[in-house]
Coordinates of C-alpha atoms and ligand atoms in Angstrom, one line a residue:
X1 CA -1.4 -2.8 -4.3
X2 CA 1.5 -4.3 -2.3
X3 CA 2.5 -8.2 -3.2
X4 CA 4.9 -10.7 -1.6
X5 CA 8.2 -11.4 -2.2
X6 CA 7.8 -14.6 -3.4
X7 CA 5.1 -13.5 -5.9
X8 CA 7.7 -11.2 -7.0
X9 CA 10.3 -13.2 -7.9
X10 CA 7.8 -15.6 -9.4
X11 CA 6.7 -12.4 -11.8
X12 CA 10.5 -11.3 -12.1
X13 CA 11.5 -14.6 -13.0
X14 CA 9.0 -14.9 -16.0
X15 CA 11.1 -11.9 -17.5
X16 CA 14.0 -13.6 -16.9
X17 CA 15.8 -11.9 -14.2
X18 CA 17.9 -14.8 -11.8
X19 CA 16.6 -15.4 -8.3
X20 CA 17.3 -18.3 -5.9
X21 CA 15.1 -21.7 -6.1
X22 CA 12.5 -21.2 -3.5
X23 CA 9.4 -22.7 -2.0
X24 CA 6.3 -21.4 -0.1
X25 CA 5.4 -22.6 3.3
X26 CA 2.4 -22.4 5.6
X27 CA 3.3 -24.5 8.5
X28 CA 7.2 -24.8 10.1
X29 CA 6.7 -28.9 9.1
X30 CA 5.7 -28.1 5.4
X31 CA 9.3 -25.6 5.5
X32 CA 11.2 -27.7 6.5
X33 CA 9.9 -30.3 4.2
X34 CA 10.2 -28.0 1.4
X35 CA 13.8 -27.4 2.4
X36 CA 14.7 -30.6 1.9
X37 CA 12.7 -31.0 -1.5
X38 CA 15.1 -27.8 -2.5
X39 CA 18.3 -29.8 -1.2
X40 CA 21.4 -27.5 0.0
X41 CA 22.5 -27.7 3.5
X42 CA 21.8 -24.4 4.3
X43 CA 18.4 -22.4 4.1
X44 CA 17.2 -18.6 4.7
X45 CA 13.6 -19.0 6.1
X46 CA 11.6 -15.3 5.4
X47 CA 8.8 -13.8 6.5
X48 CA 6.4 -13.0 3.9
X49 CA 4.6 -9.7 4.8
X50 CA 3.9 -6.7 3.2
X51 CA 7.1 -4.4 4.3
X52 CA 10.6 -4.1 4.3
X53 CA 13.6 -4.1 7.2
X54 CA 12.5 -7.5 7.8
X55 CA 16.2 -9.0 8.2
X56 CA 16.8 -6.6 11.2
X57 CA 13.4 -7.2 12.4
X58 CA 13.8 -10.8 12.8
X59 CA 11.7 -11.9 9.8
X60 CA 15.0 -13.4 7.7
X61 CA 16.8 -16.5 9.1
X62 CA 19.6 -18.7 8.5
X63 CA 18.8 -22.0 9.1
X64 CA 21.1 -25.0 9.1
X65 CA 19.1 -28.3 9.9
X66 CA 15.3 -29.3 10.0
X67 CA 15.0 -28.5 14.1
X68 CA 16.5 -24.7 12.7
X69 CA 14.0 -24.3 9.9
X70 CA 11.3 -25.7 12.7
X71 CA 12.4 -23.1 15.0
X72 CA 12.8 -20.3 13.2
X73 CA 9.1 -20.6 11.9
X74 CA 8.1 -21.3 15.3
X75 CA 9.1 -18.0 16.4
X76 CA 7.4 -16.5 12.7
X77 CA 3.7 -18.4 12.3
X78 CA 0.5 -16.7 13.7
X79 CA 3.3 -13.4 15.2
X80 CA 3.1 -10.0 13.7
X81 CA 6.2 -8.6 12.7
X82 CA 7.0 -4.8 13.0
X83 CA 9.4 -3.4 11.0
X84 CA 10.3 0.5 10.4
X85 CA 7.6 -0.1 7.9
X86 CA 5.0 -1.5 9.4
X87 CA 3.4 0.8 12.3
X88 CA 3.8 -0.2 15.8
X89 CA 0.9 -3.3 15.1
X90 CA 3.2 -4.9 12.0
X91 CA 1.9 -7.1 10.0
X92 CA 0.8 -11.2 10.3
X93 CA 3.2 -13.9 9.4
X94 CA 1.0 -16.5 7.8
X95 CA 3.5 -17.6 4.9
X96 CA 7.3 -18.1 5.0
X97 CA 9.2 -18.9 2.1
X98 CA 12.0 -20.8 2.3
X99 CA 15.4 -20.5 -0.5
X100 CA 18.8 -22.2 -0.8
X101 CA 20.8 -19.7 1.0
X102 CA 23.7 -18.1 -1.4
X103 CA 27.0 -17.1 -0.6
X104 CA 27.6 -13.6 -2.7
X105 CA 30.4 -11.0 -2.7
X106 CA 28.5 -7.8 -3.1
X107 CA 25.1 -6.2 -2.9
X108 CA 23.6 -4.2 -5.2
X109 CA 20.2 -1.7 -4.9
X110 CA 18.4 -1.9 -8.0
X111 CA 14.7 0.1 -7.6
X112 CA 12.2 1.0 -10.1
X113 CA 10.0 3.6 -9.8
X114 CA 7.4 6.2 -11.5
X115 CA 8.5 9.9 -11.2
X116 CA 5.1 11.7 -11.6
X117 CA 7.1 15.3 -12.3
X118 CA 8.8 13.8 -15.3
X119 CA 6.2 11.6 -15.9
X120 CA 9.4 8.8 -16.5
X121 CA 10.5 5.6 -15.0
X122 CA 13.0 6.3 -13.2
X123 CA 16.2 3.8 -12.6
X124 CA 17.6 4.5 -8.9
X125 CA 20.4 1.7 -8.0
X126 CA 23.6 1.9 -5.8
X127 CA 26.6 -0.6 -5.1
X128 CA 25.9 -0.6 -1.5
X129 CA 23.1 -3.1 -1.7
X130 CA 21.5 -4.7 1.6
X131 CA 20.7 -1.0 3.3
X132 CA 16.9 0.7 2.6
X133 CA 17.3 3.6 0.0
X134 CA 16.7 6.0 2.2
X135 CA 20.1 5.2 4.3
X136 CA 22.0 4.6 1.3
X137 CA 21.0 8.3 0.5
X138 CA 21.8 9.8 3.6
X139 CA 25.0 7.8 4.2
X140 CA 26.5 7.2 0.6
X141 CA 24.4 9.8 -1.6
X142 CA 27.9 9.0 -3.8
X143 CA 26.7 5.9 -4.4
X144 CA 23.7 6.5 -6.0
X145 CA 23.2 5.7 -9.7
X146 CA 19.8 7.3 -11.3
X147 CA 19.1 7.2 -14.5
X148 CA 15.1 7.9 -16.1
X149 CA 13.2 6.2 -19.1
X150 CA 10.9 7.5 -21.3
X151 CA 8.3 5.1 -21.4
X152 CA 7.6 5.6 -25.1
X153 CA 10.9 4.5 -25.8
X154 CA 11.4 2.4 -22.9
X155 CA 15.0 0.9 -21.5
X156 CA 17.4 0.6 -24.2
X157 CA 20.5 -1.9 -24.0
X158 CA 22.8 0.7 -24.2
X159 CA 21.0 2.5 -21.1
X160 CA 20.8 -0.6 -19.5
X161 CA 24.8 -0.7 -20.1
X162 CA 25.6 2.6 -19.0
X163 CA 24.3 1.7 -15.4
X164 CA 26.3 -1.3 -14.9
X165 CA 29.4 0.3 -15.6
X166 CA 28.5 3.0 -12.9
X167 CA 27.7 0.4 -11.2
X168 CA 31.1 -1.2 -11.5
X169 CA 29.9 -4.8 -12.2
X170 CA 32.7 -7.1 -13.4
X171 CA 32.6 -6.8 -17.5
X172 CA 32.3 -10.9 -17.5
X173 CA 28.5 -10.2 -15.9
X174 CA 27.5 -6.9 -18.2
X175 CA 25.4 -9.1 -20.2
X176 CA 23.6 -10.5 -17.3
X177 CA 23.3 -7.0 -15.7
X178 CA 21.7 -6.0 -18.6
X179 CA 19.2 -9.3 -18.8
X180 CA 18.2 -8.5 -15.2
X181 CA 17.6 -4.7 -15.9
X182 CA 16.1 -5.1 -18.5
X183 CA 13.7 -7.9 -17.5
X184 CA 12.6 -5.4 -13.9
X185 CA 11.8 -2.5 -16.5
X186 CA 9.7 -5.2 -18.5
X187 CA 7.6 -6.1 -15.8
X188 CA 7.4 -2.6 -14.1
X189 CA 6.2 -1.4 -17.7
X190 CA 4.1 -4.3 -18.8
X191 CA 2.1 -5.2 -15.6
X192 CA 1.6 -1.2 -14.6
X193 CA 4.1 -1.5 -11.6
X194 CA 4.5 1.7 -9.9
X195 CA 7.7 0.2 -7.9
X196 CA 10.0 -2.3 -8.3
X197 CA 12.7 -2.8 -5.7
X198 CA 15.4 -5.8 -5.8
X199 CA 17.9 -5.0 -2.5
X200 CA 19.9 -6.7 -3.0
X201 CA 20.8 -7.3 -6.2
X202 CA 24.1 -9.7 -5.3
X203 CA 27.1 -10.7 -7.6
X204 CA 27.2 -14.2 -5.9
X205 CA 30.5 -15.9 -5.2
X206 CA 30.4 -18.2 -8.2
X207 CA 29.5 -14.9 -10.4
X208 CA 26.1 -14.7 -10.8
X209 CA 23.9 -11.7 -10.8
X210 CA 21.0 -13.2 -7.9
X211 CA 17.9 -10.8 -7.1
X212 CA 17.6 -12.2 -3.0
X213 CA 14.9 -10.2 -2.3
X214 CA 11.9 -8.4 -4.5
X215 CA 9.3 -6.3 -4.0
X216 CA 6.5 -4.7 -6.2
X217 CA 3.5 -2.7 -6.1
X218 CA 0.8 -2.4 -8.7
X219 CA -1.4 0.9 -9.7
X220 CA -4.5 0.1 -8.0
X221 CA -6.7 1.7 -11.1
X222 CA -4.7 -0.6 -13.9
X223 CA -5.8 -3.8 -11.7
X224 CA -8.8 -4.4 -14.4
X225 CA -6.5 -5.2 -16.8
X226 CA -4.4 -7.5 -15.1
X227 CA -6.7 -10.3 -13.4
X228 CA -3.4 -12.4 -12.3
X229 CA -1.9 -9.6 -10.8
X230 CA -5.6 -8.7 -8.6
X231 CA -5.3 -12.7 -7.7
X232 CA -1.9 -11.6 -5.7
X233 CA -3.7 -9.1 -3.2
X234 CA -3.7 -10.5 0.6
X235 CA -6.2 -9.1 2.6
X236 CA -4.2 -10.1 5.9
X237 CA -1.6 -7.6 4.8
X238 CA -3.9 -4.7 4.8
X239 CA -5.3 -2.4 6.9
X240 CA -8.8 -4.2 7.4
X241 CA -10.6 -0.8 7.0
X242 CA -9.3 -0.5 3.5
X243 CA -9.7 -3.8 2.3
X244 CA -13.5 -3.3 3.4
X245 CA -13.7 0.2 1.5
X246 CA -11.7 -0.9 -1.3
X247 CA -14.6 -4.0 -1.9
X248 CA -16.8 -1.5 -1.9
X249 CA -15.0 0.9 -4.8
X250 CA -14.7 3.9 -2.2
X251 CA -11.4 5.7 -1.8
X252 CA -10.5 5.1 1.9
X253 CA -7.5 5.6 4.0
X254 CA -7.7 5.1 8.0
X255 CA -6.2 7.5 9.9
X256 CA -6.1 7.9 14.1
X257 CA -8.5 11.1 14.8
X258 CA -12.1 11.1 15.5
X259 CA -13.9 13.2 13.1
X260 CA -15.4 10.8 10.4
X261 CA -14.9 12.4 7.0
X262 CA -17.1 11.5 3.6
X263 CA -16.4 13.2 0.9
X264 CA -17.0 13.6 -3.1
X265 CA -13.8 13.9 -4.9
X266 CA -10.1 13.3 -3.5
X267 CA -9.2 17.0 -3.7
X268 CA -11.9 18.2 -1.3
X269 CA -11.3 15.4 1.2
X270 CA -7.6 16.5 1.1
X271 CA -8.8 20.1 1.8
X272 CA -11.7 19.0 4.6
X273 CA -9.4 17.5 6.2
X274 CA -6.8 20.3 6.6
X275 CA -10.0 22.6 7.4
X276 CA -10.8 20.2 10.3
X277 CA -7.0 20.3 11.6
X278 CA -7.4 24.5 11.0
X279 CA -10.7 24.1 13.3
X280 CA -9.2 22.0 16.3
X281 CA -10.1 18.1 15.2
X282 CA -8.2 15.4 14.0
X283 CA -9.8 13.5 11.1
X284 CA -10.5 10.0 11.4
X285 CA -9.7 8.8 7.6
X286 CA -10.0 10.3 4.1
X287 CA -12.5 9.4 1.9
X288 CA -13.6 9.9 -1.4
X289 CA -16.9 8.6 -2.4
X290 CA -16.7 9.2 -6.0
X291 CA -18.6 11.5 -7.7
X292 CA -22.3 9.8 -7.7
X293 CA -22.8 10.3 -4.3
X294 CA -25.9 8.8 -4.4
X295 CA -27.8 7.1 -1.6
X296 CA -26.2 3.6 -1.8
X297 CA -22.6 4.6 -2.0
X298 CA -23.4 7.2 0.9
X299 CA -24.8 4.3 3.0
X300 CA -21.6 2.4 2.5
X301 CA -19.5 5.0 3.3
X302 CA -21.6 6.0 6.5
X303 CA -21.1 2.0 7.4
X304 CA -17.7 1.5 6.7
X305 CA -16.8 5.2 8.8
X306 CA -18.8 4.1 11.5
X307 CA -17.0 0.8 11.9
X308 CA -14.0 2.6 12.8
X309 CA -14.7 2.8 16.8
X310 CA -12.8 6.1 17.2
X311 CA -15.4 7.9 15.3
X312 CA -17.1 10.2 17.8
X313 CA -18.8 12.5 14.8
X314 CA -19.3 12.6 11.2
X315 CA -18.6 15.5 8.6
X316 CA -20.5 15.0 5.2
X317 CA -19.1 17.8 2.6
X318 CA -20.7 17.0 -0.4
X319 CA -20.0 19.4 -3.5
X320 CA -22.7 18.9 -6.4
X321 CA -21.5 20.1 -9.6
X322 CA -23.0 18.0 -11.9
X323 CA -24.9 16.5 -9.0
X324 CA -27.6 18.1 -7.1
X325 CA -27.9 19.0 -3.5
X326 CA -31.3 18.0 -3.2
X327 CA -30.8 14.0 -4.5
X328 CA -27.5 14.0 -2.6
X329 CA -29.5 15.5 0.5
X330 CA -32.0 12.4 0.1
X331 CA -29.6 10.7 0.1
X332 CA -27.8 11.4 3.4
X333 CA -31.2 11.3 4.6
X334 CA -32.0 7.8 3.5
X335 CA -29.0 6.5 4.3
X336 CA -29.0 7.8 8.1
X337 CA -32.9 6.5 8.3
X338 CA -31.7 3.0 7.6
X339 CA -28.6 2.9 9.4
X340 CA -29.3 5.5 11.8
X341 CA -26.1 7.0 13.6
X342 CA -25.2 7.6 17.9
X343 CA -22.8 10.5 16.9
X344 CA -23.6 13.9 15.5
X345 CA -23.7 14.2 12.0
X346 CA -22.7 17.5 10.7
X347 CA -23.6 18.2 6.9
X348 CA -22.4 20.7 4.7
X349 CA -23.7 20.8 0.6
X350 CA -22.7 23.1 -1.7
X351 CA -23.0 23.4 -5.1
X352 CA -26.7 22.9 -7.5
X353 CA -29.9 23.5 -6.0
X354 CA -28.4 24.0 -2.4
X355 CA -31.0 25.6 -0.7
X356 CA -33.6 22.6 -1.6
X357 CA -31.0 20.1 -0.2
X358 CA -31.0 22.1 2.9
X359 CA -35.0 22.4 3.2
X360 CA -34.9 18.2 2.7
X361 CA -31.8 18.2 5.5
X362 CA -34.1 20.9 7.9
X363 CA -37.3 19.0 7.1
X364 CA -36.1 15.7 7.3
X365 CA -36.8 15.5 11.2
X366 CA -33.1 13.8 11.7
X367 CA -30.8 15.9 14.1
X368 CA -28.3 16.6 11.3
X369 CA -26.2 19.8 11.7
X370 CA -26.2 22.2 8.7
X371 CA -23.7 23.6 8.2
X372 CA -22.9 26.3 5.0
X373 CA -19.1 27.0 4.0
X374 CA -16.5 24.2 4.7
X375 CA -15.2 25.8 8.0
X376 CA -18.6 26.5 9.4
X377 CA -18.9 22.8 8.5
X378 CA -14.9 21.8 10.2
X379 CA -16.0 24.2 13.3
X380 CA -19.4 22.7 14.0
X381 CA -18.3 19.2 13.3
X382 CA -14.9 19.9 16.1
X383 CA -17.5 21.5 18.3
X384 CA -19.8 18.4 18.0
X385 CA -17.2 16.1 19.0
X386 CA -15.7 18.0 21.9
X387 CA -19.8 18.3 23.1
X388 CA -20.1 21.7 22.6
X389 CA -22.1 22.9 19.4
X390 CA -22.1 26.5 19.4
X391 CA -24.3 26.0 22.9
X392 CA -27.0 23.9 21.8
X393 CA -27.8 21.0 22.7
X394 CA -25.9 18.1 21.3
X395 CA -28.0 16.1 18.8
X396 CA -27.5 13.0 18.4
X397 CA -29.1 10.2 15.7
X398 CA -29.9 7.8 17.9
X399 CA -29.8 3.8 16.9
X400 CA -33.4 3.1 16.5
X401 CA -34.4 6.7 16.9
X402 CA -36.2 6.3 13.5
Ligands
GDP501 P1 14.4 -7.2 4.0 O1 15.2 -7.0 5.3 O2 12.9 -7.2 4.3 O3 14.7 -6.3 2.9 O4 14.7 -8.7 3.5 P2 15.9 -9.2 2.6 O5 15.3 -10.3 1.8 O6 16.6 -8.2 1.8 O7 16.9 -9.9 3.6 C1 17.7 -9.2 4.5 C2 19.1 -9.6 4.3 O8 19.3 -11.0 4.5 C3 19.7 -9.3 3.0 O9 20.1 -8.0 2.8 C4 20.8 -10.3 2.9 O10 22.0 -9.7 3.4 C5 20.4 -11.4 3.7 N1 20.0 -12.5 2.8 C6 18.8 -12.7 2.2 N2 18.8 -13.8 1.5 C7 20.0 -14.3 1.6 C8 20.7 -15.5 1.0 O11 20.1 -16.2 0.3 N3 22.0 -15.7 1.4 C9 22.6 -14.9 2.3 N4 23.9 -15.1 2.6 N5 22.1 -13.8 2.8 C10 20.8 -13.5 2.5
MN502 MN1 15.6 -6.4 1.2

């Protein structure tokens, strides 16, 4: 889970790494009221979305006066903002933060993330602050600084020292290096942060070390423990397909085809979806249901893929290990005689007590397509969508054909 800047520094700042004073805005009057509240004669309005590149997008201004700060949120409020991050829709503007703006003499990359392969935290920072990572390492891969944590023993100082002097930073501010390295690794550890990312890091021209920008992102499935961190989610910074699924516990991501996948267990929708490409199709989303499977949590997910209006048919592979067929069958079944369906459904179980689950599919009297191994299941649902199926007739589940 993604969070805003200013949350960010609010959470960085609690383990005592230095940013700007700042204050949060909703309306262009109530910034530049805040702006004078924070005093300074000069003020960086931002953008608070969920995405990076927002300076070159437009989404970071340097205001001068009350009619600037008016302006530039004028031009931010109610737009959507695309960055290289964002997708060609970007991502609403409803909150601006304003800060003091800072003078500084250098910028710094400082990121934090989780290397799954060395299951370590690994340090990635560079002295050429102020470009993404990913130019930095294409442009000055010299520059790069990376140095990993074992999480059991976590960032020592001496670690922590080591990296400023690759770094370069004046001896005078080691100590503060240190604080503010120290303090990111703190939170990434201690909230279950999977990324931490301060660009830039700037040695200001009155020699401070100043995090101007911050952004973190939680592991979703250590939420439960941390309630204040859950508060932070914004809804109008997701994709409202995933919000809806992730209310409902299922594992969803959109995606632009229009083969409606739901699916028990993450690895299997990974491999359905690749058997769909194989067949001709382009899946809509992935989407795990969990393992239950039973007939609630297929009615949700047969709800929330329907929503998506590209949908134009509907694979079900369902694998029963410590399931069985025949409950999950009744369940598809229930599920589609409630909230019956106007594309073809195409089923495919496997697993415990298969063939009953396919006598309660056959006998059911819905138009659901059988289908046996996963391709016969990728090639009847492609053929389904395109009209086809194997030269049948197209069923369909009607709305109110029940
Ligand atoms: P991003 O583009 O989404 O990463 O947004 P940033 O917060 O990093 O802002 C983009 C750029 O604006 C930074 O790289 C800085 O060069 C500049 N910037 C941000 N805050 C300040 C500030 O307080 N003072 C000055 N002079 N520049 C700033
Ligand atoms: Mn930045």
């Amino acid at each position: 889970m993604d969070i805003h800047e200013y949350q960010a520094k609010e959470i960085l700042a609690g383990f005592g790494v230095a940013v700007p004073p700042g204050a949060l805005a909703y309306s262009p009057e109530q910034a530049a009221y805040r702006a004078r509240e924070l005093g300074g004669d000069r003020w960086i309005v931002k953008a608070q979305v969920h995405a990076g590149g927002r300076g070159k997008a437009g989404g970071v201004k340097l205001c001068n006066n009350d009619q600037e700060i008016v302006d530039a949120c004028e031009g931010m409020f109610g737009q959507r903002l695309v960055t290289h991050q964002t997708g060609p829709e970007g991502k609403g503007i409803y909150r601006v933060y304003v800060e003091g703006a800072v003078p500084f003499e250098r910028e710094i990359y400082l990121g934090f993330v989780l290397d799954r392969s060395s299951q370590r935290v690994m340090i990635v920072a560079s002295s050429e602050g102020g470009m993404e990572i990913e130019e930095i390492s294409a442009e000055k891969p010299d520059s790069i600084v990376r140095s990993s944590v074992e999480p059991a023993v976590g960032l020592r100082e001496f670690q922590a020292r080591e990296i400023a002097f690759a770094l370069k930073i004046p001896p005078a501010l080691t100590q503060q290096m240190v604080r503010t390295l120290m303090g990111c690794y703190r939170a990434f550890r201690d909230l279950d942060a999977t990324m931490v990312e301060v660009n830039p890091l700037v040695i200001t021209s009155d020699n401070r070390i100043l995090a101007l920008d911050a952004k973190m992102t939680f592991d979703g499935n250590a939420l439960f423990r941390h309630q204040q961190i859950s508060e932070l989610r914004d809804k109008s910074q997701e994709d409202p397909r995933e919000s809806r699924a992730a209310d409902r516990g299922l594992n969803y991501i959109g995606l632009t085809g229009n083969i409606g996948c739901i699916v028990n267990g993450a690895g299997l929708a990974m491999a359905t979806m690749d058997t769909i490409k194989l067949a001709g199709g382009e899946p809509a989303n992935f989407l795990d249901i969990g393992g239950g499977a039973t007939p609630e949590r297929v009615a949700k997910a047969f709800r929330l893929v329907m929503s998506d209006k590209n949908v134009e048919a509907v694979l079900v592979n369902i694998f029963a290990g410590i399931n069985r067929c025949d409950w999950v069958a009744e369940g598809v079944v229930q599920a589609l005689t409630a909230n019956p369906v106007d594309v073809p459904v195409v089923v495919r179980l496997a697993g415990t007590n298969v063939e009953a689950g396919l006598k309660i599919l056959n006998e059911s009297g819905l138009p659901i397509i059988a289908a046996t191994s996963l391709m016969d299941a990728a090639e009847k649902a492609v053929a389904a969508w395109r009209g086809e199926n194997g030269g049948d007739k197209v069923h369909y589940i009607k709305a109110g054909a029940n």
